[in-house]
Structures are given as structure tokens and as C-alpha cells.
Amino acid sequence: MLDPDRGLSLTIARVVQRLQGSSLHSQLERQARVSLHKPEIKLESLKEDIKDFLKTSGWEKKLQNAVYSELNVFPSPCHPAAPPEHIKEPLAYMRKAQGSWEKRILKSLNSMCTELNIPLAQKRPANEQKELLNKWNEMGTDEPDLSLFRPVYAPKDFLEVLMNLRNPNYENGEQPSFRNHLGLIQVPLKVKDIPELKEGFSELGLNIGQLGIDDSAQVPPEFFENEHVRVGQKVLAEQDSAAAQQYVRQGCPTALRADLWALILNISNQPEDILYYEQLKSNVIQHNLLVDSLIYKDVKLTASNDDYYFVFEDYLYQVLLCFSRDTSVLEHFAYSSATPPKSYIQGKLGMEEYAVYYPPNGVIPFHGFSMYVAPLCFLYHEPSKLYQIFREMYVRFFFRLHSISSHPSGIVSLCLLFETLLQTHLPQLFYHLREIGAQPLRISFKWMVRAFSGYLATDQLLLLWDRILGYNSLEILAVLAAAVFAFRAVNLMEVTSLAAAEAVLADLSTLKVMPLLQIFLFATVT
Amino acid sequence: MPWEVQEIVFRNFYTAFLSVRVQRPGPGGSRRWMTCLRDLCLMPCPHTEEGSQDYFCLHRHQMLCDVDQVTAMRFILRQPSPVWLHFTIEDLQIFPPGQKSPQKDFPSWLSQLTPPEQPASLHGELPDPEKVSTEVQQMWVLTEVIRARQAAARIGRFDVDGCYDINLLSYT
């Protein structure tokens, strides 16, 4: 807790520090210097005239967007006395749990390595490099023998860890009492209730137009759709990130979605970004990582088997292999509860000058990881732009879905939010499912960890992800999960086993996301 | 022996409300106990984790009474929720004026810019925009000055001298 003066100064200092030395900074300098030739810039009022010039030429807007992006991504500064690990995760027992979980993953990866006798990383021989470069655009045709590889972990392993999470300072008595939660998650995190969610998601209200509801065939487009598209085009013309983020809360028109998401995430695909992607590609060619095989296996098992996404198999390799080599992703560990795995090259353990992160981006993919990328392939076809969008989505949102933290958008909070919503608003259903040994979270966990990718139809999924971007939060995933249970409540009340409950909820591909959310939040009698 | 309090810094451990009383000379000269902080809310929702392990910093201008010539302090911790086993505050540090609290990752030039006289107390008011903008301009000038000393932007190298041969991950 800081007083407002100090907090503001710290935030400004941090944003300035982050932006200086960036390409935007040098572009602004260049523009300012170029503007000196213009007749309207006078020496007496140099500073004011240059500021006006930057405003009219749109450069101030770009700077605003960059500042807005920084404020969205990095948490507000806590007290200067707070150590870095506190910024990653304030609760000590959660840090410890994340550390143990990471150690398990490392052990699993190490044992796979020793069993298969494959190094974690090695340089590719020259002929192999040439071969890979030649078939870069069709890596999907490769059929390497991946039978010995197994995913490092699956979402259900992670759920077991979260179920066993306990606060040592909490009265976790054996006797059932008001202290014990009835669901699987037993940590007392603060989650929103329906009145708070209604306020937070007010733009999803019944009397406000939504794409996904008010653009259906029965509704004449003059009522909402035409005007909404017009406003969207205007937002794009203004190139204002904050306005775009507000706009997408009511959904993105399909034609404008790619540009709007790029605007919100502040991705402009400059030449240096394309160059950076090419550099990552050359890193992939040069070094062979064990993680690559895990990625191949994951894509083959998930996206390639999916009716909607199998066409994008090659794109997925091009994005995920480069993602593993991207050291800029390491920056997100400053505000993530996770820590990148470390290793030493050439077996020189303990010698700091030989210490490296493995993989270079510090993220070990798990079963289903490629599904984070797959939906984006519908929007972006240029590999470098697709890559940047995915990377930004990962460091803003997706990393929270597979690390243990107390953040309101972290997977633990989402699970607790889901269970609390279900318990409060469908108590009979919750009790029934619990009695038959079908704890609801066991079914919905995999939906939330993948942000529903692969479970919903793609157009519905993109409407959902519109709202994730618009509200800068993943809480909508938990609300949707509860809404799905509410929708199928009648069928679920009749099942008598976990397998039967899973069967009722196996196919979500026909669901319409926005009506479900609207009814659950705004039209359910509480 | 009596001292002046500028800042109190501590780490919370599941305390919901904090009151602070100080013993100082009152009107008429005799020592009295006065409340300088009443029921400051550290955990907005005491049954849940919010704020439970956060760092807090209290300045003299946030306090209800003067905190000079203090001879004793009393910290009263309240936690109405029965779900917690223990509650306390940790790493308590009290700073007299002139000694800044530890500010890691806080650029030194930033603290030098703060004007020596504090403005009138800002209980609930927003900071003055003119003052903030002059300070930001000063910061910008200094940023330019120290820019030369900044390290180059990230290169993106993950190997050591071209080598990235790894056999096993390290557990430490």
C-alpha cells in the first residue's frame, strides 16, 4: 500500500524505464528531429510545437497505446521494500507449492532424458540444418518416431496438485465445517460473487447489444450490427488501444477482429519484429531441443486430430518452435509465480558463467499447449504476426492458466470462482454431483486450462476471447463453465456417475457462448 | 529519548485491522496515549487471502495526530475471522525523519527530485497535476542524461559462446 504520490511516481518511472531504448522511443526522436524542418515549428515555442506536431501526426497516440499496454501487463508497484518474489506471488505457501510443482516437472523431464538417452539440447549437424530449412513450411509432413516421448504433464495432474494446496495458517480441520469448502479447492482466495460480476461485466447486460446474440439471422442488422461495425471501423481509424479494448467487450465483427486484437495487444509488425522472428527461426534451425519433440507430440495428439485446426498444423510448428527460443518471454517471469528452469552447458554444474535457461524461453509445454495457438491461426496468416500475437496473449493471459498463484485471473482463483458460483446458484446440482463422486471441477478444469480452445466451435471461442481481451481478465472462463453446467443442469441431475456426467458435458461444440453468459449473469433468479 | 516518526513499514501476516497508539506529551505537558491510526483495513475481506501477506507503509501525514516526541507505541491488531490460526505483523521498521525507508529498484535520482517541503496533507485528495507534471518533466530530463549509461537492449542470445549443449536440468 503506497500513498498516491509515491505510487504514481513509481509507475511513471517504471513505464519510462521500460519504453526508453525501445524502437518507439527512437522513432519518436526521429519524428521530432524531422519535424524541425516544418515551417510551423518555431524556435521560441519549440517544445510546444513539437508536442502539437506529434499529436496531429498520430505519434502521441502510438505512445499512449504503448503506455496503456505497459499498464495493462505489469502489476501496479507494491511497496519498494517488497522483494521480487513478493511481486511474483505475495503468498508464501503458494510460492512454495509452485516451487514443488516445478521440481516435479524438472524431475519428469530429466528422467525422460536419461531413459531415452537424448540430450536436452544440442547443436544440429549442418546437413540436418539444411534439411529443416528446406521443409520449414511443411514440417507437418514429417513423421518422426515420437512413441517413446510422453507429455511432461497433463491438466489432470495439475488439478491433483491444486486440490492438495493448503494454507498452513488456515484451520483445515478434518471435521466438516464452514471453513472447509465443499469443492476441490481448499484455499480461501477472494472471488467475486454474481453482483460483483454483474458490475464488472456490465457491458454484457441484457439491454446492451452483443455480437453473438444481436447479430443472429432473426435480428435485422439495423438494430445493432451495422452501427457496431461502423464504430469498430472508427476505432481502427483512430488507432486507440484503450478504445479498442472497450469496444471488443461487445464482440468484434469478424472482418475487424484481427486488426482490433493487434491494436489492443499493441502489435504493429514492424520490420524489426519480422527480423526478430527470422532470428528465432534461425535459432530453431541451429539447435535441436528435446522440447521440440514434446511440441511435435502435442500438436500431433491435439490440434492435428481436431476438425477445425488440423489445417494449421504447419503454422503451429512454426510458432511454437520459435516460441521456445524466444528469450524475451523470460521478462514475464517478473510478474508470474513461475521460475524458468535452469541448467548448465557442457555439464559444468554450479558454474554461473555456464548457466542458461532451458528452454530459452523458460516455458515447458504440457499436453494441450498447442491449443493456445490454434484459434489464432484463423485470424493471422503471416507467421511473424501470428507469432507476436500468440506471444503477447501468452505473457498477458495464458501463463496464468498453468501456474499456481493467488492472482484473480490465476487458475486457482478461476477454479474457486467456478465452484463458488455453482454452489451458490445451483446448490442442488452441486450437491447431487458431489454425492455421486462427480465433483464438477473434475469436468470443467480441462475447459478452463485450455481457455475452452478445442471444446467450443471456433466462432464461439473467438467471441469468448474477445471478452478476455476486452476485460483484461480470465474470470469469464469460470463464469462460462458455471453457465454451461447451469444449461445442462436438468440432464446432469439424472446422472448417477462421473462417467455419465462427463458424457453429458462431452460435446460443447453446439453451445452459443454469449446467450449462456448473459442468462447466467443477468437473467438467473438469485 | 523521545523520537519522531516519519514512516512505519511492515509486512502483514493475516491481520485484518491495525490501530496504532502513541504516547506523547499532550496539552498541559503530561504524557498521554493518543490514537494516530484507527482500524486501518489491511484485509478488505478478512475471511479471504486478500492483503494477508502484503507490505504496507504508513507515513506521518496519513496519521490522525502528530507523531513527534513519541516515547512509546502500541500496535493493536484485530482479526475478526476465526479461520486463521495466527495473525501478526512482521519485519516492523520505524523510520525517523531524514532516514529514507529502503527503496530497492527505485532510481536514486527519483528520490532526489522530491521537494524537501511536503505539501499540505493529502488526505483523500488527488496529487496536484501541475506539481506532478513539473516533476515528470524533470524526470524526463534526467532520463535523457542517464540514458547513455543504460545497457543495450536485449540481444536475444540464449547460448554461451555459441554452445547450448545441455544434458540435465538443475534442481537448485
XYZ file of C-alpha atoms in Angstrom:
698
model
C 0.000 0.000 0.000
C 1.549 3.275 -1.107
C 0.272 6.791 -0.854
C -0.935 8.145 -4.240
C 2.044 10.451 -4.921
C 4.643 7.771 -4.458
C 2.630 5.171 -6.364
C 2.202 7.498 -9.340
C 5.903 8.443 -9.418
C 6.946 4.812 -9.244
C 4.573 3.838 -12.040
C 5.785 6.685 -14.244
C 9.427 5.812 -13.566
C 8.815 2.172 -14.378
C 6.967 2.897 -17.650
C 9.655 5.400 -18.725
C 12.343 2.839 -17.955
C 10.532 0.182 -19.981
C 9.884 2.386 -23.009
C 13.208 4.156 -23.291
C 15.598 2.414 -25.640
C 12.617 0.802 -27.385
C 12.098 1.244 -31.100
C 9.121 3.524 -30.401
C 11.441 5.837 -28.499
C 13.901 6.115 -31.380
C 11.057 6.585 -33.860
C 9.638 9.433 -31.774
C 13.066 11.059 -31.632
C 13.440 10.724 -35.366
C 9.998 12.219 -35.972
C 10.752 15.110 -33.655
C 14.005 15.813 -35.479
C 12.327 15.577 -38.908
C 9.629 17.971 -37.779
C 12.222 20.699 -37.212
C 12.173 21.314 -40.947
C 8.499 22.145 -40.904
C 7.514 25.824 -41.029
C 5.015 25.609 -38.164
C 7.754 24.650 -35.697
C 9.117 27.881 -34.253
C 12.186 28.196 -32.073
C 10.532 30.250 -29.314
C 7.875 27.648 -28.679
C 9.888 24.629 -29.779
C 8.695 22.206 -27.113
C 5.005 23.049 -27.527
C 5.168 22.977 -31.332
C 6.860 19.611 -31.422
C 4.318 18.231 -28.963
C 1.499 19.536 -31.166
C 3.118 18.025 -34.222
C 3.426 14.642 -32.554
C -0.220 14.860 -31.563
C -1.536 15.681 -35.037
C 0.662 13.160 -36.819
C -0.623 10.330 -34.626
C 2.639 9.615 -32.812
C 1.251 10.686 -29.465
C -1.470 8.072 -29.942
C 1.181 5.390 -30.521
C 2.915 6.454 -27.333
C -0.394 6.386 -25.471
C -1.007 2.872 -26.743
C 2.444 1.761 -25.599
C 1.929 3.245 -22.132
C -1.527 1.654 -21.922
C -0.038 -1.679 -22.887
C 2.594 -1.427 -20.154
C -0.002 -0.526 -17.523
C -2.157 -3.476 -18.551
C 0.591 -6.050 -18.419
C 2.666 -5.152 -15.393
C 1.114 -5.166 -11.955
C 0.916 -1.915 -10.037
C 4.056 -1.372 -7.980
C 3.823 -2.544 -4.438
C 5.948 -1.158 -1.705
C 9.626 -0.701 -2.608
C 10.531 -2.873 0.372
C 8.693 -5.808 -1.223
C 11.234 -8.317 -2.588
C 10.902 -9.544 -6.195
C 9.353 -12.839 -5.129
C 6.512 -10.904 -3.483
C 5.718 -9.232 -6.792
C 5.671 -12.666 -8.452
C 3.383 -14.084 -5.783
C 2.513 -12.463 -2.439
C 1.563 -15.640 -0.560
C 4.492 -17.661 0.735
C 2.756 -21.058 0.706
C 1.715 -20.611 -2.928
C 5.299 -19.822 -3.890
C 6.360 -22.989 -2.140
C 3.685 -25.053 -3.885
C 4.706 -23.657 -7.268
C 8.332 -24.473 -6.484
C 7.483 -28.104 -5.627
C 5.365 -28.459 -8.741
C 8.189 -27.115 -10.884
C 10.623 -29.525 -9.270
C 8.314 -32.413 -10.192
C 8.233 -31.245 -13.793
C 12.026 -30.975 -13.896
C 12.400 -34.466 -12.454
C 9.985 -35.819 -15.038
C 11.862 -34.156 -17.881
C 15.241 -35.295 -16.561
C 14.095 -38.887 -16.212
C 12.685 -38.863 -19.756
C 16.039 -37.571 -20.898
C 18.039 -40.276 -19.149
C 15.649 -43.065 -20.187
C 15.704 -42.142 -23.850
C 19.365 -41.137 -23.726
C 18.668 -37.922 -25.593
C 20.304 -34.628 -24.579
C 18.014 -31.788 -23.645
C 19.658 -29.612 -26.243
C 22.343 -29.981 -28.855
C 23.544 -28.274 -31.964
C 22.163 -29.663 -35.196
C 24.687 -31.034 -37.729
C 24.929 -28.957 -40.909
C 23.076 -31.361 -43.206
C 20.197 -31.622 -40.752
C 20.039 -27.820 -40.583
C 19.753 -27.591 -44.350
C 17.062 -30.247 -44.435
C 14.988 -28.458 -41.808
C 15.320 -25.131 -43.588
C 14.043 -26.717 -46.791
C 10.950 -28.155 -45.232
C 10.239 -25.266 -42.843
C 6.820 -24.633 -44.366
C 5.711 -28.251 -44.258
C 7.009 -29.669 -41.021
C 3.678 -31.418 -40.605
C 4.636 -33.923 -43.281
C 7.437 -35.148 -41.068
C 6.548 -38.293 -39.163
C 9.258 -38.694 -36.543
C 9.013 -41.580 -34.116
C 7.512 -39.989 -31.047
C 6.156 -43.110 -29.394
C 8.727 -43.015 -26.602
C 8.015 -39.420 -25.719
C 5.301 -38.657 -23.287
C 3.899 -35.243 -22.341
C 5.548 -33.861 -19.239
C 2.179 -33.431 -17.571
C -1.488 -33.241 -18.396
C -4.111 -30.919 -16.916
C -5.421 -33.633 -14.607
C -2.006 -33.989 -12.942
C -2.054 -30.266 -12.318
C -5.558 -30.484 -10.855
C -4.330 -33.052 -8.304
C -1.689 -30.573 -7.164
C -4.227 -27.758 -6.842
C -6.569 -29.983 -4.855
C -3.836 -30.574 -2.306
C -2.990 -26.907 -1.917
C -3.397 -25.845 1.711
C -2.673 -22.682 3.637
C -0.765 -23.765 6.766
C -2.281 -20.856 8.672
C -5.845 -21.855 7.860
C -7.980 -24.086 10.032
C -8.076 -27.096 7.727
C -9.878 -29.271 10.250
C -10.942 -32.814 9.421
C -14.473 -32.167 10.667
C -16.686 -30.653 8.022
C -17.389 -27.059 8.989
C -17.940 -23.703 7.398
C -14.186 -23.494 6.978
C -13.949 -26.372 4.555
C -15.022 -25.690 1.037
C -17.342 -28.253 -0.494
C -15.481 -28.245 -3.761
C -11.997 -29.459 -4.604
C -10.163 -26.171 -3.967
C -9.498 -25.546 -0.288
C -7.686 -22.223 -0.275
C -9.610 -19.138 0.868
C -8.986 -16.788 -2.035
C -11.251 -13.853 -2.652
C -13.525 -14.464 -5.607
C -16.309 -12.309 -6.985
C -19.947 -13.103 -6.451
C -22.704 -12.554 -9.007
C -23.496 -8.919 -8.049
C -19.797 -8.067 -8.383
C -19.549 -9.958 -11.664
C -22.622 -8.152 -12.969
C -20.912 -4.877 -12.241
C -17.613 -5.977 -13.692
C -19.173 -7.395 -16.856
C -21.833 -4.692 -17.185
C -21.375 -4.465 -20.951
C -22.754 -7.994 -21.265
C -26.083 -6.864 -19.837
C -29.478 -7.694 -21.278
C -30.152 -4.239 -22.650
C -26.799 -3.837 -24.397
C -26.165 -5.157 -27.891
C -23.764 -8.077 -28.228
C -22.161 -9.821 -31.114
C -23.031 -13.440 -30.617
C -26.624 -12.554 -29.775
C -27.850 -9.472 -31.601
C -26.243 -10.366 -34.921
C -28.165 -13.581 -35.410
C -30.211 -14.113 -38.574
C -33.517 -13.197 -36.952
C -32.374 -9.759 -35.839
C -32.349 -7.059 -38.522
C -28.811 -5.663 -38.791
C -30.028 -2.057 -38.494
C -30.779 -2.631 -34.828
C -27.252 -3.158 -33.677
C -24.853 -4.873 -36.049
C -24.407 -2.142 -38.657
C -23.805 0.554 -36.104
C -21.383 -1.654 -34.162
C -19.340 -2.352 -37.288
C -19.275 1.358 -38.071
C -17.978 2.165 -34.595
C -15.372 -0.587 -34.947
C -14.058 0.902 -38.179
C -13.831 4.266 -36.492
C -11.871 2.802 -33.558
C -9.433 1.230 -36.003
C -9.044 4.509 -37.870
C -8.213 6.272 -34.594
C -5.714 3.554 -33.654
C -6.561 3.883 -29.976
C -5.775 0.796 -27.831
C -7.914 1.786 -24.877
C -10.944 2.487 -27.081
C -10.460 -0.846 -28.854
C -10.346 -2.680 -25.554
C -13.615 -1.075 -24.517
C -15.156 -1.798 -27.924
C -14.433 -5.533 -28.030
C -16.387 -6.091 -24.831
C -19.439 -6.222 -27.064
C -17.696 -8.514 -29.508
C -15.601 -7.998 -32.651
C -17.001 -8.133 -36.163
C -15.206 -10.961 -37.936
C -13.700 -8.698 -40.581
C -12.197 -6.358 -37.991
C -11.136 -8.849 -35.335
C -7.535 -9.411 -36.448
C -6.763 -5.692 -36.533
C -8.605 -4.930 -33.310
C -6.787 -7.633 -31.363
C -3.456 -6.423 -32.752
C -4.360 -2.890 -31.670
C -5.284 -3.964 -28.138
C -2.121 -6.046 -27.770
C -0.119 -3.198 -29.323
C 1.367 -5.367 -32.075
C 2.352 -3.448 -35.187
C 4.577 -5.946 -37.035
C 7.405 -3.546 -37.749
C 10.385 -4.643 -39.875
C 12.404 -5.235 -36.722
C 9.722 -7.591 -35.433
C 9.858 -9.593 -38.654
C 13.636 -9.643 -38.344
C 13.354 -10.874 -34.774
C 11.111 -13.710 -35.899
C 13.609 -14.662 -38.596
C 16.326 -14.725 -35.940
C 14.218 -17.097 -33.846
C 13.734 -19.271 -36.901
C 17.496 -19.475 -37.385
C 17.845 -20.446 -33.718
C 15.421 -23.299 -34.326
C 17.484 -24.444 -37.299
C 20.741 -24.332 -35.369
C 19.845 -26.053 -32.134
C 17.739 -29.129 -31.549
C 15.820 -29.205 -28.265
C 14.067 -32.095 -26.553
C 11.186 -29.675 -26.052
C 10.749 -29.702 -29.850
C 9.766 -33.362 -29.698
C 7.294 -32.581 -26.937
C 5.791 -29.873 -29.134
C 5.572 -32.231 -32.111
C 3.881 -34.841 -29.981
C 1.438 -32.329 -28.538
C 0.457 -30.975 -31.945
C 0.007 -34.483 -33.343
C -2.129 -35.535 -30.395
C -4.344 -32.470 -30.114
C -4.532 -29.939 -32.936
C -3.966 -32.434 -35.762
C -6.890 -34.506 -34.534
C -9.222 -31.550 -34.320
C -11.657 -30.986 -37.182
C -11.189 -27.229 -37.105
C -7.473 -26.932 -36.577
C -5.698 -29.729 -38.385
C -5.197 -27.483 -41.438
C -2.974 -25.223 -39.381
C -0.544 -27.921 -38.278
C 2.435 -26.374 -40.092
C 1.738 -22.931 -38.675
C 1.666 -24.389 -35.175
C 5.166 -25.806 -35.515
C 6.426 -22.540 -36.937
C 5.047 -20.617 -33.981
C 5.754 -22.998 -31.107
C 9.296 -23.948 -32.070
C 10.221 -20.276 -32.354
C 8.387 -19.522 -29.105
C 10.687 -21.912 -27.240
C 13.735 -19.978 -28.380
C 12.409 -16.518 -27.519
C 14.295 -15.061 -24.565
C 12.021 -12.001 -24.418
C 9.407 -14.284 -22.859
C 11.693 -14.501 -19.803
C 10.550 -10.988 -18.883
C 7.109 -12.236 -17.874
C 8.639 -14.235 -15.027
C 8.917 -10.942 -13.133
C 5.162 -10.998 -12.555
C 4.472 -14.725 -12.898
C 4.706 -17.025 -9.879
C 6.725 -19.469 -12.012
C 10.510 -19.615 -12.381
C 12.275 -20.693 -15.566
C 14.208 -23.970 -15.329
C 17.949 -23.584 -15.214
C 20.764 -25.708 -16.460
C 24.475 -25.629 -17.138
C 26.016 -26.256 -20.516
C 28.618 -28.938 -21.086
C 27.922 -30.421 -17.698
C 29.606 -27.584 -15.847
C 27.263 -27.654 -12.898
C 27.286 -24.778 -10.481
C 29.440 -22.502 -12.588
C 27.435 -19.365 -13.164
C 29.151 -18.365 -16.383
C 27.843 -21.586 -17.935
C 24.302 -21.194 -16.560
C 21.478 -20.987 -19.095
C 17.697 -21.246 -19.049
C 16.074 -24.260 -20.588
C 14.229 -23.940 -22.831
C 15.460 -20.441 -23.761
C 12.011 -19.003 -23.075
C 11.675 -20.839 -19.741
C 8.299 -22.414 -20.605
C 7.960 -26.199 -20.705
C 4.907 -27.124 -22.798
C 2.332 -29.532 -21.451
C -0.326 -31.658 -23.067
C -2.688 -29.298 -24.901
C -0.342 -26.313 -25.035
C -0.615 -26.027 -28.815
C -4.340 -25.340 -28.451
C -3.484 -21.833 -27.235
C -2.124 -21.058 -30.693
C -4.568 -22.923 -32.911
C -7.542 -20.497 -32.796
C -5.273 -17.572 -33.647
C -4.432 -19.233 -36.967
C -7.916 -18.287 -38.175
C -7.082 -14.627 -37.763
C -3.459 -14.260 -38.777
C -1.788 -15.869 -41.743
C 1.554 -14.150 -41.737
C 3.809 -16.236 -39.454
C 5.634 -13.355 -37.811
C 2.419 -11.523 -36.905
C 0.742 -14.738 -35.759
C 3.791 -15.389 -33.617
C 3.763 -11.973 -31.972
C 0.053 -12.104 -31.225
C 0.432 -15.527 -29.604
C 3.439 -14.426 -27.580
C 1.609 -11.373 -26.282
C -1.503 -13.423 -25.448
C 0.701 -15.892 -23.579
C 2.580 -13.339 -21.472
C -0.650 -11.491 -20.673
C -3.115 -14.309 -20.065
C -2.273 -17.914 -20.817
C 0.663 -18.245 -18.443
C -1.769 -17.819 -15.538
C -3.615 -20.964 -16.540
C -0.778 -23.329 -15.690
C 0.967 -21.787 -12.701
C -0.028 -21.721 -9.041
C -0.756 -18.195 -7.900
C -3.277 -16.131 -5.936
C -3.934 -13.718 -8.807
C -7.654 -13.190 -9.546
C -7.081 -14.482 -13.092
C -4.873 -17.354 -11.959
C -6.168 -20.886 -12.422
C -6.631 -21.423 -8.657
C -8.928 -18.392 -8.383
C -10.792 -19.428 -11.535
C -11.407 -22.896 -10.104
C -12.628 -21.471 -6.827
C -14.813 -18.928 -8.647
C -16.370 -21.718 -10.699
C -17.062 -23.895 -7.678
C -18.434 -20.991 -5.638
C -20.755 -19.846 -8.431
C -22.075 -23.341 -8.940
C -22.545 -23.954 -5.243
C -24.315 -20.659 -4.658
C -26.630 -20.710 -7.639
C -27.176 -24.377 -8.342
C -26.854 -25.899 -4.862
C -28.977 -28.963 -5.636
C -26.937 -29.775 -8.719
C -23.672 -29.246 -6.877
C -24.740 -31.452 -4.004
C -26.014 -34.162 -6.339
C -22.820 -34.246 -8.389
C -20.732 -34.314 -5.259
C -22.735 -37.204 -3.848
C -22.226 -39.350 -6.955
C -18.489 -38.688 -6.886
C -18.547 -36.299 -9.829
C -17.056 -33.116 -8.415
C -17.889 -30.505 -11.086
C -14.356 -29.135 -11.214
C -13.060 -32.503 -12.415
C -15.034 -31.946 -15.601
C -14.626 -28.192 -16.094
C -10.930 -27.949 -15.210
C -9.731 -29.004 -18.627
C -12.010 -26.426 -20.272
C -10.580 -23.571 -18.220
C -6.924 -24.612 -18.509
C -7.243 -24.509 -22.286
C -9.402 -21.352 -22.240
C -12.072 -23.527 -23.919
C -9.937 -23.965 -27.021
C -10.832 -27.221 -28.744
C -14.125 -27.524 -26.857
C -16.204 -24.720 -28.364
C -16.885 -24.030 -32.024
C -14.264 -21.585 -33.310
C -16.566 -18.650 -33.898
C -17.888 -19.002 -30.352
C -14.384 -19.356 -28.973
C -13.277 -16.161 -30.669
C -16.285 -14.323 -29.223
C -15.203 -15.561 -25.791
C -11.599 -14.491 -26.312
C -12.879 -11.058 -27.435
C -14.161 -10.627 -23.894
C -10.944 -11.891 -22.325
C -9.116 -9.123 -24.156
C -11.830 -6.584 -23.506
C -11.916 -7.120 -19.757
C -8.209 -7.990 -19.417
C -9.179 -10.913 -17.200
C -9.748 -14.650 -17.431
C -12.637 -14.714 -14.951
C -15.082 -15.059 -17.807
C -13.815 -18.623 -18.291
C -15.062 -19.617 -14.845
C -18.385 -17.865 -15.415
C -18.856 -19.673 -18.727
C -18.009 -23.021 -17.136
C -20.681 -22.447 -14.495
C -23.133 -21.273 -17.176
C -22.578 -24.500 -19.134
C -23.399 -26.578 -16.057
C -26.493 -24.428 -15.479
C -27.570 -25.015 -19.059
C -27.273 -28.785 -18.816
C -28.493 -28.933 -15.205
C -31.624 -30.948 -15.977
C -29.651 -33.738 -17.663
C -26.963 -33.646 -15.010
C -29.454 -34.128 -12.205
C -30.327 -37.514 -13.697
C -26.832 -38.964 -13.956
C -25.500 -41.387 -11.381
C -21.762 -41.489 -12.072
C -18.791 -39.336 -13.054
C -18.578 -41.055 -16.433
C -22.221 -40.268 -17.184
C -21.730 -36.649 -16.119
C -18.697 -36.418 -18.417
C -20.794 -37.806 -21.244
C -23.481 -35.146 -20.767
C -20.801 -32.456 -20.978
C -18.579 -34.106 -23.575
C -19.725 -32.091 -26.557
C -19.817 -28.307 -26.207
C -19.495 -27.609 -29.912
C -23.141 -26.613 -30.340
C -23.194 -24.123 -27.472
C -23.669 -20.415 -28.027
C -21.430 -18.654 -25.571
C -22.927 -15.188 -25.239
C -26.541 -16.160 -24.504
C -25.277 -18.605 -21.862
C -23.185 -15.934 -20.185
C -25.940 -13.345 -20.359
C -28.566 -15.647 -18.892
C -26.301 -16.865 -16.114
C -25.186 -13.387 -15.064
C -28.250 -11.285 -15.707
C -31.301 -13.456 -16.028
C -30.970 -16.059 -13.309
C -33.130 -15.569 -10.264
C -30.813 -15.334 -7.288
C 14.903 9.639 24.319
C 11.593 10.727 22.732
C 11.749 10.244 18.976
C 9.926 11.399 15.854
C 8.230 9.023 13.486
C 8.367 9.588 9.728
C 7.372 6.221 8.359
C 6.270 2.806 9.579
C 6.937 -0.166 7.287
C 5.855 -3.734 7.943
C 4.744 -6.957 6.347
C 1.296 -8.181 7.221
C 0.569 -11.733 8.294
C -3.178 -12.223 8.358
C -4.028 -9.138 10.444
C -7.282 -7.591 9.299
C -7.290 -4.222 11.067
C -4.487 -2.219 12.600
C -4.693 0.554 15.139
C -1.654 2.415 16.396
C -1.465 4.430 19.561
C 1.440 6.599 20.595
C 2.411 8.015 23.949
C 3.456 11.623 23.630
C 3.135 14.877 25.549
C -0.398 16.202 25.300
C -1.766 19.689 26.008
C -0.683 20.604 29.504
C 2.637 18.769 29.152
C 1.718 15.417 30.689
C 2.222 12.195 28.713
C -0.885 10.717 27.194
C -1.783 7.911 24.867
C -3.249 9.146 21.582
C -4.566 7.185 18.629
C -2.659 8.007 15.471
C -4.222 5.286 13.338
C -7.670 3.834 13.849
C -8.706 0.480 12.367
C -6.730 0.734 9.160
C -8.065 -2.032 6.972
C -5.288 -4.364 5.830
C -7.522 -7.213 4.646
C -10.693 -5.968 2.911
C -12.349 -9.356 3.291
C -10.969 -10.944 6.479
C -12.085 -14.500 5.637
C -10.062 -14.463 2.414
C -6.426 -14.040 1.451
C -6.566 -10.526 0.001
C -3.890 -8.368 1.639
C -2.922 -11.134 4.054
C 0.826 -11.104 3.311
C 1.236 -7.674 1.725
C 3.761 -4.979 2.566
C 2.442 -1.734 3.999
C 3.939 1.676 4.504
C 2.428 4.398 6.699
C 3.540 7.999 6.523
C 3.218 10.598 9.199
C 0.860 12.636 7.041
C -1.584 9.720 6.976
C -1.839 9.744 10.771
C -4.504 11.312 12.877
C -2.216 13.099 15.271
C 1.331 14.417 15.414
C 3.918 11.729 15.919
C 6.853 13.653 17.315
C 8.260 13.319 20.789
C 6.941 9.788 20.969
C 8.080 7.695 23.916
C 6.052 4.549 23.354
C 3.989 2.948 20.615
C 1.261 0.353 20.804
C 0.150 -1.711 17.807
C -3.319 -3.168 18.173
C -4.018 -5.987 15.735
C -7.532 -7.211 15.046
C -8.600 -10.267 13.097
C -12.327 -10.948 13.396
C -12.311 -14.102 11.258
C -11.903 -17.393 13.181
C -10.437 -19.293 10.227
C -6.847 -18.197 10.718
C -4.572 -19.930 13.205
C -2.231 -16.991 13.841
C -2.098 -13.365 12.910
C 0.631 -10.785 13.433
C 2.732 -8.220 11.627
C 6.334 -8.928 10.683
C 9.513 -7.074 9.736
C 8.300 -3.975 11.537
C 10.510 -0.970 10.882
C 10.036 2.587 12.121
C 11.948 5.378 10.434
C 12.632 8.814 11.907
C 12.694 11.768 9.501
C 15.803 12.145 7.359
C 16.256 8.398 7.003
C 14.521 7.122 3.899
C 12.978 3.663 4.033
C 14.832 1.053 1.958
C 13.985 1.593 -1.669
C 15.353 -1.115 -3.855
C 14.877 -0.778 -7.613
C 13.970 2.810 -7.018
C 16.230 5.022 -9.139
C 18.246 7.247 -6.838
C 17.675 10.344 -8.945
C 13.930 9.952 -8.446
C 14.142 10.408 -4.686
C 16.386 13.429 -5.102
C 13.683 15.151 -7.130
C 11.107 15.092 -4.355
C 10.877 18.654 -2.985
C 12.052 18.878 0.649
C 8.895 20.564 1.960
C 5.932 18.219 1.887
C 2.773 19.894 0.628
C -0.298 20.184 2.871
C -1.538 16.745 3.860
C -3.294 14.917 1.055
C -5.950 13.007 2.989
C -8.062 11.635 0.168
C -7.177 14.372 -2.329
C -5.530 13.771 -5.681
C -1.943 14.982 -6.191
C -1.674 18.403 -7.797
C -1.355 17.903 -11.586
C 0.937 20.891 -12.074
C 3.340 19.603 -9.476
C 3.285 16.096 -10.940
C 3.879 17.361 -14.477
C 6.876 19.518 -13.475
C 8.343 16.581 -11.654
C 7.755 14.302 -14.641
C 9.496 16.811 -16.894
C 12.460 16.885 -14.533
C 12.494 13.105 -14.548
C 12.442 13.092 -18.353
C 15.472 15.376 -18.498
C 17.345 13.149 -16.090
C 16.264 10.070 -18.027
C 17.966 11.509 -21.081
C 21.077 12.189 -19.067
C 21.412 8.673 -17.752
C 20.320 7.050 -20.991
C 23.910 6.935 -22.131
C 24.699 4.697 -19.208
C 21.860 2.261 -19.946
C 22.837 -1.202 -21.168
C 21.929 -2.065 -24.745
C 18.539 -3.596 -25.449
C 18.238 -7.373 -25.137
C 20.068 -9.284 -27.792
C 18.099 -12.493 -27.538
C 21.081 -14.780 -27.149
C 20.376 -17.841 -25.081
C 23.588 -19.727 -25.697
C 27.021 -19.228 -24.174
C 29.602 -18.568 -26.916
C 27.519 -20.429 -29.473
C 27.208 -23.503 -27.288
C 23.851 -24.727 -25.976
C 24.537 -28.396 -25.240
C 22.568 -29.383 -22.161
C 22.180 -32.798 -20.631
C 20.164 -32.375 -17.490
C 18.192 -29.673 -15.715
C 19.338 -28.326 -12.387
C 17.128 -28.530 -9.302
C 18.531 -25.580 -7.407
